Coordinates of C-alpha atoms in Angstrom, one line a residue:
Chain A
M230 CA 99.5 124.0 102.2
L231 CA 101.1 125.6 105.2
S232 CA 100.3 122.6 107.4
V233 CA 101.8 120.4 104.7
L234 CA 105.0 122.4 104.6
L235 CA 105.3 122.5 108.4
S236 CA 104.6 118.8 108.5
W237 CA 107.4 118.1 106.0
L238 CA 109.7 120.3 108.1
Y239 CA 108.9 118.3 111.2
I240 CA 109.2 114.9 109.5
A241 CA 112.5 116.0 107.9
A242 CA 113.9 117.2 111.2
V243 CA 112.9 114.1 113.1
C244 CA 114.1 111.7 110.5
L245 CA 117.3 113.5 109.9
F246 CA 118.4 113.7 113.5
T247 CA 117.2 110.2 114.3
G248 CA 119.3 109.1 111.3
C249 CA 122.3 111.1 112.7
L250 CA 122.0 109.2 116.0
V251 CA 121.8 105.8 114.3
W252 CA 124.8 106.6 112.1
H253 CA 126.8 107.8 115.1
L254 CA 126.3 104.3 116.6
L255 CA 126.9 102.5 113.3
R256 CA 130.2 104.4 112.6
R257 CA 131.7 102.7 115.7
F258 CA 131.3 99.4 113.9
F259 CA 131.6 100.4 110.3
A260 CA 134.5 102.9 109.9
G261 CA 134.7 104.8 106.7
L262 CA 131.0 105.2 106.1
K263 CA 129.8 108.7 105.0
P264 CA 126.1 108.9 104.6
G265 CA 124.6 111.9 102.8
V266 CA 121.6 113.9 104.0
T267 CA 119.2 111.8 102.0
E268 CA 120.7 108.6 103.5
L269 CA 120.4 110.0 107.0
I270 CA 116.7 110.9 106.4
V271 CA 116.0 107.5 105.0
T272 CA 117.7 105.8 107.9
G273 CA 115.6 107.9 110.3
A274 CA 112.4 107.1 108.4
V275 CA 113.3 103.4 108.6
V276 CA 114.1 103.5 112.3
I277 CA 110.9 105.4 113.2
T278 CA 108.8 103.1 111.1
V279 CA 110.2 100.0 112.7
L280 CA 109.9 101.5 116.1
A281 CA 106.3 102.4 115.4
E282 CA 105.7 98.8 114.3
Y283 CA 107.1 97.4 117.6
I284 CA 105.1 99.9 119.7
S285 CA 101.9 99.1 117.8
I286 CA 102.2 95.5 119.0
F287 CA 101.5 96.8 122.5
T288 CA 99.6 100.0 122.2
G289 CA 98.4 102.8 119.8
I290 CA 100.7 105.2 118.0
R291 CA 99.8 108.5 119.6
A292 CA 101.7 111.0 121.7
N293 CA 103.9 108.2 123.1
M294 CA 105.5 107.7 119.6
Q295 CA 106.1 111.5 119.3
V296 CA 107.9 111.4 122.7
C297 CA 110.1 108.6 121.4
C298 CA 110.7 110.4 118.1
L299 CA 111.6 113.6 119.8
F300 CA 113.9 111.9 122.2
L301 CA 115.8 110.1 119.5
A302 CA 115.9 113.2 117.3
C303 CA 117.1 115.4 120.2
F304 CA 119.8 113.0 121.1
G305 CA 120.9 112.9 117.5
A306 CA 120.8 116.7 117.2
V307 CA 122.8 117.1 120.4
L308 CA 125.4 114.7 119.1
E309 CA 125.6 116.6 115.9
L310 CA 125.9 119.9 117.8
G311 CA 128.6 118.3 120.0
L312 CA 130.5 117.2 116.9
S313 CA 130.2 120.7 115.4
R314 CA 131.6 122.2 118.6
K315 CA 134.4 119.7 118.8
G316 CA 135.1 120.5 115.2
S317 CA 135.1 124.2 115.8
A318 CA 137.8 123.9 118.4
E319 CA 140.2 122.7 115.7
P320 CA 141.4 125.1 113.0
G321 CA 139.1 124.5 110.0
G322 CA 137.6 121.6 111.9
E323 CA 134.0 122.8 111.7
A324 CA 133.8 122.2 108.0
K325 CA 135.3 118.7 108.6
A326 CA 132.7 117.9 111.2
F327 CA 129.9 118.6 108.8
L328 CA 131.6 117.2 105.7
H329 CA 130.0 113.8 106.2
L330 CA 126.6 115.4 106.0
Q331 CA 127.2 116.8 102.6
S332 CA 128.6 113.8 100.8
D333 CA 125.7 113.5 98.4
G334 CA 126.2 117.0 97.2
L335 CA 122.9 118.3 98.4
I336 CA 124.2 120.6 101.1
S337 CA 126.8 123.1 100.1
C338 CA 128.4 125.8 102.2
T339 CA 125.0 127.4 102.9
G340 CA 123.7 124.0 103.7
N341 CA 126.1 123.8 106.6
S342 CA 124.8 126.9 108.2
F343 CA 121.3 125.8 107.6
L344 CA 121.9 122.4 109.2
R345 CA 123.7 124.0 112.1
L346 CA 120.7 126.4 112.6
Y347 CA 118.4 123.4 112.4
C348 CA 120.4 121.6 115.1
L349 CA 120.5 124.6 117.4
S350 CA 116.8 125.4 117.0
F351 CA 115.8 121.8 117.4
S352 CA 117.8 121.3 120.5
A353 CA 116.7 124.7 121.9
C354 CA 113.1 123.8 121.4
F355 CA 113.0 120.3 122.6
C356 CA 116.0 119.9 125.0
P357 CA 115.6 122.7 127.5
F358 CA 117.1 120.7 130.2
T359 CA 120.1 119.3 128.3
P360 CA 123.4 120.6 129.5
L361 CA 124.7 121.6 126.1
G362 CA 128.2 122.4 127.5
E363 CA 128.6 118.7 128.4
T364 CA 127.6 117.3 125.0
S365 CA 131.1 116.4 124.1
M366 CA 131.0 113.6 126.7
W367 CA 128.5 111.8 124.5
I368 CA 130.6 111.9 121.3
P369 CA 131.6 108.5 120.3
Chain B
M79 CA 91.4 103.9 99.9
Y80 CA 91.1 100.7 101.9
H81 CA 94.3 101.6 103.7
I82 CA 93.0 104.7 105.5
N83 CA 91.3 102.9 108.3
N84 CA 94.5 100.9 109.0
I85 CA 96.2 104.2 109.9
R86 CA 93.4 104.8 112.4
V87 CA 93.8 101.4 113.9
Y88 CA 97.5 102.1 114.3
E89 CA 96.6 105.3 116.2
E90 CA 93.8 104.0 118.3
V91 CA 94.9 100.6 119.4
G92 CA 98.1 99.6 117.5
L93 CA 96.5 96.5 116.2
M94 CA 93.4 94.3 116.7
K95 CA 94.0 90.5 116.8
G96 CA 92.5 89.0 113.7
M97 CA 91.6 92.3 112.2
A98 CA 92.2 90.9 108.7
N99 CA 88.9 89.0 109.3
I100 CA 86.8 92.1 109.1
Q101 CA 88.6 93.4 106.0
W102 CA 91.0 90.9 104.3
Q103 CA 93.2 93.7 103.0
F104 CA 94.2 94.6 106.5
G105 CA 96.2 91.4 106.4
Y106 CA 98.7 92.9 103.9
N107 CA 100.1 94.8 106.9
S108 CA 102.3 97.3 105.0
A109 CA 104.9 99.0 107.3
Y110 CA 104.3 102.1 105.3
L111 CA 101.1 102.7 107.2
A112 CA 103.1 102.7 110.5
F113 CA 105.2 105.5 109.0
A114 CA 102.0 107.3 107.9
S115 CA 100.4 106.9 111.3
V116 CA 103.4 108.4 113.2
F117 CA 103.0 111.6 111.2
S118 CA 99.2 111.6 111.0
F119 CA 98.6 113.3 114.3
G120 CA 95.0 112.1 114.4
W121 CA 95.2 112.3 118.2
L122 CA 96.1 115.9 118.1
F123 CA 94.3 117.5 115.1
K124 CA 90.7 117.5 114.0
N125 CA 91.8 116.7 110.5
P126 CA 94.7 114.1 110.5
L127 CA 97.7 114.9 108.2
H128 CA 98.5 112.7 105.2
T129 CA 101.7 114.2 104.0
T130 CA 104.2 111.3 104.1
T131 CA 104.0 110.3 100.4
G132 CA 104.6 113.9 99.4
F133 CA 107.5 114.1 101.8
L134 CA 109.1 111.0 100.3
E135 CA 108.6 112.4 96.8
L136 CA 110.3 115.6 98.0
V137 CA 113.3 113.8 99.5
F138 CA 113.9 111.3 96.7
G139 CA 113.1 113.8 94.0
W140 CA 115.6 116.2 95.5
W141 CA 118.2 113.5 95.7
A142 CA 117.5 112.5 92.1
I143 CA 117.8 116.0 90.7
A144 CA 121.0 116.7 92.7
G145 CA 122.5 113.6 91.3
L146 CA 121.5 114.4 87.7
L147 CA 123.0 117.8 88.0
D148 CA 126.4 116.0 88.4
F149 CA 125.7 114.0 85.3
R150 CA 128.9 115.1 83.5
S151 CA 131.1 114.0 86.3
H152 CA 129.8 110.4 86.3
R153 CA 131.9 107.6 84.8
H154 CA 128.8 105.6 84.0
H155 CA 125.1 106.5 84.1
F156 CA 123.4 103.5 85.6
G157 CA 122.7 105.6 88.7
D158 CA 121.4 108.5 86.5
A159 CA 119.0 106.1 84.9
G160 CA 117.7 105.2 88.4
R161 CA 117.4 108.9 89.2
L162 CA 115.5 109.6 86.0
S163 CA 113.1 106.7 86.8
I164 CA 112.5 108.2 90.3
L165 CA 111.6 111.5 88.7
I166 CA 109.3 109.8 86.2
Y167 CA 107.7 107.8 88.9
I168 CA 107.1 110.9 91.0
L169 CA 105.5 112.6 87.9
N170 CA 103.3 109.5 87.7
I171 CA 102.0 109.8 91.3
L172 CA 102.1 113.5 91.7
V173 CA 98.4 114.1 91.6
R174 CA 97.9 111.4 94.2
S175 CA 100.7 112.7 96.5
M176 CA 98.2 113.2 99.4
S177 CA 97.3 109.5 99.3
P178 CA 98.9 107.2 101.9
A179 CA 98.7 104.3 99.4
T180 CA 101.2 101.7 100.3
D181 CA 102.6 101.1 96.8
F182 CA 103.7 104.7 96.4
G183 CA 105.9 104.6 99.5
A184 CA 107.2 101.1 98.8
L185 CA 108.1 101.8 95.2
L186 CA 109.8 105.1 96.1
F187 CA 112.0 103.3 98.6
A188 CA 112.6 100.5 96.0
A189 CA 113.6 103.1 93.4
F190 CA 116.0 104.7 95.8
V191 CA 117.6 101.3 96.6
I192 CA 118.0 100.7 92.9
A193 CA 119.3 104.1 92.0
D194 CA 121.7 104.4 94.9
W195 CA 123.0 100.8 94.2
M196 CA 123.5 101.7 90.6
S197 CA 125.4 104.8 91.5
I198 CA 128.3 102.9 93.1
H199 CA 131.6 103.7 91.4
E200 CA 130.0 106.3 89.2
C201 CA 132.0 109.3 90.2
S202 CA 135.2 110.4 88.5
N203 CA 138.0 111.3 90.8
S204 CA 138.1 114.9 89.7
A205 CA 139.2 117.0 92.7
A206 CA 136.8 119.7 91.6
I207 CA 133.9 117.5 92.6
E208 CA 134.5 117.2 96.3
N209 CA 131.1 115.9 97.3
A210 CA 131.0 113.3 94.7
A211 CA 134.6 112.2 95.4
D212 CA 133.7 112.0 99.0
A213 CA 130.8 109.7 98.3
E214 CA 133.2 107.6 96.1
Q215 CA 135.4 107.0 99.1
Q216 CA 132.7 104.9 100.7
D217 CA 133.3 101.2 100.9
P218 CA 131.1 99.9 98.1
V219 CA 130.5 96.5 99.8
L220 CA 129.3 98.2 103.0
K221 CA 127.1 100.5 100.9
M222 CA 125.6 97.6 99.1
A223 CA 125.1 95.8 102.4
F224 CA 123.3 98.8 103.9
L225 CA 121.1 99.1 100.8
S226 CA 120.3 95.4 101.2
V227 CA 119.1 96.1 104.7
L228 CA 117.0 98.8 103.2
S229 CA 115.6 96.3 100.7
T230 CA 114.4 94.2 103.6
F231 CA 112.6 97.3 104.8
V232 CA 111.0 97.5 101.3
L233 CA 109.8 94.0 101.7
T234 CA 107.9 95.0 104.8
L235 CA 106.4 97.9 102.8
K236 CA 105.1 95.8 100.0
V237 CA 105.7 92.1 99.6
S238 CA 105.4 92.4 95.8
A239 CA 108.8 94.1 95.9
A240 CA 110.3 91.3 97.9
L241 CA 112.7 90.0 95.3
L242 CA 114.8 93.2 95.8
V243 CA 116.2 91.4 98.9
L244 CA 118.0 89.0 96.5
A245 CA 120.5 91.9 96.0
A246 CA 121.8 91.1 99.5
L247 CA 123.6 88.1 98.0
V248 CA 126.2 90.3 96.4
P249 CA 127.5 92.0 99.5
G250 CA 126.8 88.9 101.6
I251 CA 129.0 86.7 99.5
R252 CA 131.8 89.3 99.3
L253 CA 131.8 89.7 103.1
L254 CA 131.8 86.0 103.6
R255 CA 134.7 85.6 101.2
K256 CA 136.6 88.2 103.3
K257 CA 135.6 86.2 106.4
E258 CA 134.1 89.3 108.0
W259 CA 131.8 87.4 110.2
K260 CA 131.0 90.2 112.6
K261 CA 129.8 92.4 109.7
V262 CA 127.7 89.6 108.2
L263 CA 126.1 89.0 111.6
A264 CA 125.5 92.7 112.2
F265 CA 123.8 93.1 108.8
L266 CA 121.8 89.9 109.4
G267 CA 120.8 91.3 112.8
M268 CA 119.7 94.6 111.2
G269 CA 117.6 92.8 108.7
I270 CA 116.0 90.6 111.4
V271 CA 115.2 93.7 113.6
I272 CA 113.5 95.3 110.6
V273 CA 111.5 92.2 109.5
L274 CA 110.6 90.9 113.0
P275 CA 107.8 93.4 113.9
F276 CA 106.3 92.9 110.4
L277 CA 106.1 89.2 111.0
I278 CA 104.8 89.5 114.6
R279 CA 102.1 91.9 113.4
N280 CA 101.2 89.4 110.6
Y281 CA 100.8 86.8 113.3
Y282 CA 98.4 88.9 115.3
I283 CA 96.5 90.5 112.4
S284 CA 95.9 87.4 110.2
G285 CA 97.4 84.4 112.0
W286 CA 99.6 83.8 109.0
L287 CA 103.4 84.5 108.8
I288 CA 102.9 86.3 105.4
Y289 CA 99.3 86.9 104.3
P290 CA 97.8 85.9 101.9
F291 CA 100.6 83.4 101.2
T292 CA 99.4 80.1 102.7
G293 CA 102.5 78.1 101.8
I294 CA 103.9 78.7 105.3
N295 CA 101.3 77.5 107.9
L296 CA 102.9 77.8 111.3
F297 CA 100.3 79.1 113.6
H298 CA 97.0 77.6 114.8
V299 CA 95.2 80.5 116.6
D300 CA 91.5 81.2 116.8
W301 CA 91.8 84.6 115.0
K302 CA 93.5 83.1 112.0
V303 CA 92.0 84.0 108.6
P304 CA 90.7 80.7 107.1
A305 CA 93.0 79.3 104.4
S306 CA 90.2 79.3 101.9
I307 CA 89.8 83.1 102.4
A308 CA 93.5 83.7 102.1
E309 CA 93.7 81.6 99.0
H310 CA 90.7 83.4 97.5
D311 CA 92.3 86.8 98.4
A312 CA 95.6 85.8 96.7
A313 CA 93.6 84.6 93.7
Q314 CA 91.8 87.9 93.5
I315 CA 95.1 89.9 93.5
K316 CA 96.4 87.7 90.7
T317 CA 93.3 87.7 88.6
W318 CA 92.5 91.4 88.9
G319 CA 96.1 92.1 87.9
R320 CA 95.6 89.9 84.9
G321 CA 92.4 91.7 83.9
L322 CA 90.3 88.5 84.5
N323 CA 88.5 90.1 87.4
D324 CA 87.3 86.8 88.7
A325 CA 89.1 84.8 91.4
A326 CA 87.6 81.6 90.1
R327 CA 89.6 82.0 86.9
I328 CA 93.0 81.7 88.8
D329 CA 93.9 78.6 86.8
T330 CA 93.5 80.2 83.4
P331 CA 96.7 79.4 81.4
M332 CA 99.2 82.1 80.6
R333 CA 98.5 82.0 76.9
E334 CA 94.9 82.8 77.6
W335 CA 95.3 85.5 80.2
I336 CA 98.1 87.4 78.6
P337 CA 95.8 88.7 75.7
V338 CA 93.1 89.6 78.3
W339 CA 95.7 91.4 80.4
W340 CA 97.0 93.2 77.3
D341 CA 93.6 94.4 76.3
S342 CA 92.9 95.7 79.9
L343 CA 95.9 98.0 79.7
Q344 CA 95.6 101.7 78.8
Y345 CA 97.2 102.8 75.5
Y346 CA 100.1 104.6 77.2
E347 CA 100.7 101.5 79.4
K348 CA 100.9 99.3 76.4
T349 CA 103.5 101.6 74.8
L350 CA 105.5 101.5 78.1
M351 CA 105.5 97.7 77.9
K352 CA 106.7 97.9 74.3
A353 CA 109.5 100.3 75.3
D354 CA 110.5 97.8 78.0
L355 CA 110.8 95.0 75.6
M356 CA 113.0 97.2 73.3
S357 CA 115.1 98.2 76.2
M358 CA 115.7 94.5 77.0
V359 CA 117.0 94.0 73.5
I360 CA 119.3 97.0 73.7
L361 CA 120.6 96.0 77.2
L362 CA 121.3 92.4 76.0
W363 CA 123.0 93.7 72.9
Q364 CA 125.2 96.0 74.8
F365 CA 126.0 93.3 77.3
L366 CA 127.1 90.9 74.6
R367 CA 129.0 93.7 72.8
A368 CA 130.9 94.6 76.0
K369 CA 131.7 91.0 76.7
R370 CA 133.0 90.5 73.1
R371 CA 135.2 93.6 73.5
K372 CA 136.5 92.2 76.9
K373 CA 135.2 95.3 78.7
P374 CA 132.3 93.7 80.6
L375 CA 129.7 95.8 82.2
P376 CA 130.4 96.4 86.0
F377 CA 129.3 93.4 88.1
V378 CA 127.7 95.5 90.8
Q379 CA 125.3 97.1 88.3
L380 CA 124.7 93.9 86.4
S381 CA 123.7 92.1 89.6
M382 CA 121.1 94.8 90.3
L383 CA 119.9 94.6 86.7
L384 CA 119.3 90.9 87.2
V385 CA 117.4 91.6 90.4
I386 CA 115.2 94.1 88.5
L387 CA 114.5 91.6 85.8
L388 CA 113.6 88.9 88.4
S389 CA 111.3 91.5 90.1
M390 CA 109.6 92.3 86.9
T391 CA 109.0 88.6 86.3
F392 CA 107.6 88.2 89.8
W393 CA 105.4 91.2 89.4
F394 CA 104.1 89.9 86.0
I395 CA 103.2 86.5 87.4
E396 CA 101.9 87.6 90.8
A397 CA 100.3 91.0 90.6
S398 CA 100.6 92.5 87.1
F399 CA 98.9 95.8 87.8
I400 CA 101.2 98.4 86.1
R401 CA 101.3 100.6 89.2
Y402 CA 102.6 97.8 91.5
G403 CA 105.7 97.3 89.4
L404 CA 106.2 100.7 87.8
V405 CA 109.6 101.4 89.2
F406 CA 110.9 98.1 87.8
L407 CA 109.3 98.9 84.5
L408 CA 110.7 102.4 84.2
Y409 CA 114.3 101.5 84.9
P410 CA 115.3 99.4 81.9
P411 CA 114.4 102.0 79.2
A412 CA 116.3 104.7 81.1
A413 CA 119.3 102.3 81.6
A414 CA 119.3 101.4 77.9
L415 CA 119.2 105.0 76.9
F416 CA 122.0 106.1 79.2
L417 CA 124.1 103.0 78.3
L418 CA 124.0 104.1 74.7
L419 CA 125.0 107.6 75.6
D420 CA 128.1 106.1 77.3
Q421 CA 129.1 104.6 74.0
R422 CA 132.5 105.7 72.6
G423 CA 133.0 105.0 68.9
W424 CA 130.1 104.2 66.6
D425 CA 129.7 101.0 64.6
V426 CA 126.8 99.2 63.0
S427 CA 125.5 97.6 66.2
T428 CA 125.5 101.0 68.0
V429 CA 123.6 102.6 65.1
F430 CA 121.1 99.7 65.3
C431 CA 120.7 100.2 69.1
G432 CA 120.5 103.9 68.6
L433 CA 117.6 103.5 66.2
L434 CA 115.9 101.1 68.6
A435 CA 116.4 103.6 71.4
G436 CA 114.8 106.3 69.3
W437 CA 111.8 104.0 68.8
M438 CA 111.8 103.2 72.5
I439 CA 111.7 106.9 73.4
F440 CA 108.8 107.3 71.0
F441 CA 107.0 104.6 72.9
V442 CA 107.7 106.0 76.3
T443 CA 106.4 109.5 75.2
P444 CA 102.6 108.7 75.5
F445 CA 103.2 107.5 79.1
L446 CA 105.1 110.7 80.0
D447 CA 102.7 112.9 78.2
N448 CA 99.7 111.3 80.0
Y449 CA 101.0 111.9 83.4
F450 CA 102.6 115.3 82.6
E451 CA 99.2 116.4 81.4
D452 CA 97.6 115.0 84.5
A453 CA 100.0 116.8 86.7
T454 CA 99.8 120.2 85.0
T455 CA 96.0 120.1 84.7
F456 CA 95.8 119.3 88.4
A457 CA 98.3 122.1 89.3
H458 CA 96.4 124.6 87.1
A459 CA 93.1 123.6 88.7
H460 CA 94.2 123.5 92.3
F461 CA 97.3 125.4 92.9
M462 CA 96.9 128.1 95.5
E463 CA 93.3 127.2 96.1
N464 CA 92.3 129.5 98.9
E465 CA 90.5 126.8 100.7
Y466 CA 93.6 124.8 101.3
L467 CA 96.2 127.5 101.8
I468 CA 96.5 126.7 105.6
F469 CA 95.1 123.2 106.1
Q470 CA 95.3 120.1 104.0
K471 CA 92.2 118.7 102.3
E472 CA 90.7 116.2 104.7
Y473 CA 90.3 112.5 104.0
P474 CA 87.1 111.7 102.0
T475 CA 84.3 110.2 104.1
Q476 CA 81.7 107.8 102.7
K477 CA 78.3 107.3 104.2
T478 CA 78.3 104.2 106.3
I479 CA 75.9 101.7 107.8
P480 CA 76.5 100.1 111.3
L481 CA 77.0 96.4 111.5
Q482 CA 76.9 94.4 114.7
V483 CA 80.0 92.2 114.8
G484 CA 79.9 90.4 118.1
K485 CA 80.1 93.0 120.9
F486 CA 81.3 95.8 118.6
T487 CA 79.7 98.0 116.0
V488 CA 81.7 98.0 112.8
Q489 CA 80.9 100.6 110.1
A490 CA 80.7 99.5 106.5
P491 CA 80.2 101.8 103.5
D492 CA 76.7 102.2 102.2
W493 CA 76.3 100.8 98.7
P494 CA 77.6 101.5 96.0
Y495 CA 80.8 102.6 97.8
D496 CA 83.5 100.2 98.8
Y497 CA 85.9 102.7 100.3
N498 CA 86.9 102.7 103.9
N499 CA 86.9 105.8 106.1
Y500 CA 89.4 107.3 108.5
S501 CA 86.7 108.9 110.5
T502 CA 84.8 105.7 111.4
F503 CA 86.4 103.2 113.7
P504 CA 86.4 100.2 113.5
S505 CA 85.2 100.0 110.0
T506 CA 85.6 97.9 106.9
S507 CA 85.4 98.3 103.1
Y508 CA 83.2 95.3 102.6
D509 CA 80.2 94.4 104.8
F510 CA 80.1 90.8 103.8
E511 CA 83.7 90.3 105.1
A512 CA 82.8 91.7 108.5
L513 CA 79.5 89.8 108.7
M514 CA 81.5 86.5 108.6
C515 CA 83.1 87.5 111.9
T516 CA 82.5 87.9 115.6
S517 CA 84.4 89.6 118.4
R518 CA 86.9 87.7 120.5
G519 CA 86.8 89.6 123.8
E520 CA 85.8 92.7 125.7
T521 CA 88.2 95.1 124.0
L522 CA 89.0 96.0 120.5
R523 CA 92.6 94.8 120.9
D524 CA 91.1 91.3 121.5
G525 CA 89.9 91.6 118.0
F526 CA 87.8 89.5 115.7
R527 CA 87.7 85.9 114.4
N528 CA 85.9 84.2 111.6
V529 CA 82.7 82.5 113.0
E530 CA 83.7 79.2 111.5
V531 CA 87.1 79.2 113.2
G532 CA 87.9 78.6 116.9
Q533 CA 84.5 77.8 118.1

């Protein structure tokens, strides 16, 4: 049971932040879109699955795929963190920055803190060499 | 569990050319197994994880419950019907959540596409419901377009849900009318990026663009599954779904196989089918009533209803196993019920539909009861079992016998089993399928070919 719960947490984190990354890119072309947490996770799951299919044409799905997943997810997490920092600099902006993540009503005020904690812990674990202070340069 | 070994193939070598020759079912090539293999960690742990179906149940179940909690704020309840059918579907597969079966993942994604599509324009503009109003601000055409892209992903998960892609016509036509060429090209591009690896893998795995559909015959490679086998496999799917259980009876006329199919259904499946028929009557009645009153049902939802009906027809003709089309079968009764709840003002037709709906609920009850009992019995029996408090139960392993297929030893289950294993690689569910093959080269990635092809 514990392994299942941890596995779900890992899948959720990887899919969520990969989804965040993809929607950051999509928002440049499709203004006005506000995906909810579920939509971000679904997007991440689709991207990871399609990527795994492409990779499987050439080689097995092993640690290589995890490196890809973690890279995408970390990039997504760092972007979210950057957005949150950018939002924090404005009065009341932090809530605005995370508003797009709660549009399906799943994450309320506590959800914001939870997600922020998630971002921080994820980045801290997997991006030890990322210059967090410079993340804003990546914000689209 | 013929899928399990495909996950192992993903992990070990990605794919083997012509691997559909050693087990024809490998040719179906569901993308869901790619997702399952990413989070299987067979290369890291002694016992690989199989948690992805449970994860999808959690995500979509959570989404459905959260949406239903906002029930009162919804202007219409087509989306709520979708959410309810997601929850019933999850109840249906709950005791098999640990299985990486491809139809579970495919139908959960399909149910999400349907429910999210149906929830467009559902929120009232009440300022008190910030999140809902926020969601309402999304451009519905763009949302439909993204869901259409997701429906192409569903196609790669299970071809039997392929008709969901037809929904893409609605946003496609709207974007074309607005002459938003860039967006049309962007969405087409996304769809192609999603479908392309599925098609490339099909080419390598079976030599067909879509296996076992032999109507498109583009490639002539030595690892191609012979057309006769592909046609036999397609006939098997159809005839097993129809309860005929004999591929040779593929040409049995509909009037003959429908009674056989009906007799093969469980009692609670029959009642579900009856409830579906009643829901069609209610939906049609409500559609005509709304048209007569010049308050037609919303086009966005009607278009998806039409796609659901087409998908049900496709399911019925091509692979009429209840479990393969369950999401499409669960939606109409839920939609009919919620449509009636939306009624303002009662007249004779509403009372008639209300009575029909009551009867419909009566018919759905055995289906719900059956799976609710399954789930609760399972939970009572296994919840907090000490054995699985830390680790998940491992995949079942059948006793196998080694078969020499060219240069490689392929494991096949010992009679009377016909399940494939995760632990043995390469392996097949059916020894006679592997015995028709030989190896193509020195490595497993070079794969297998049928002995009668490419000599």
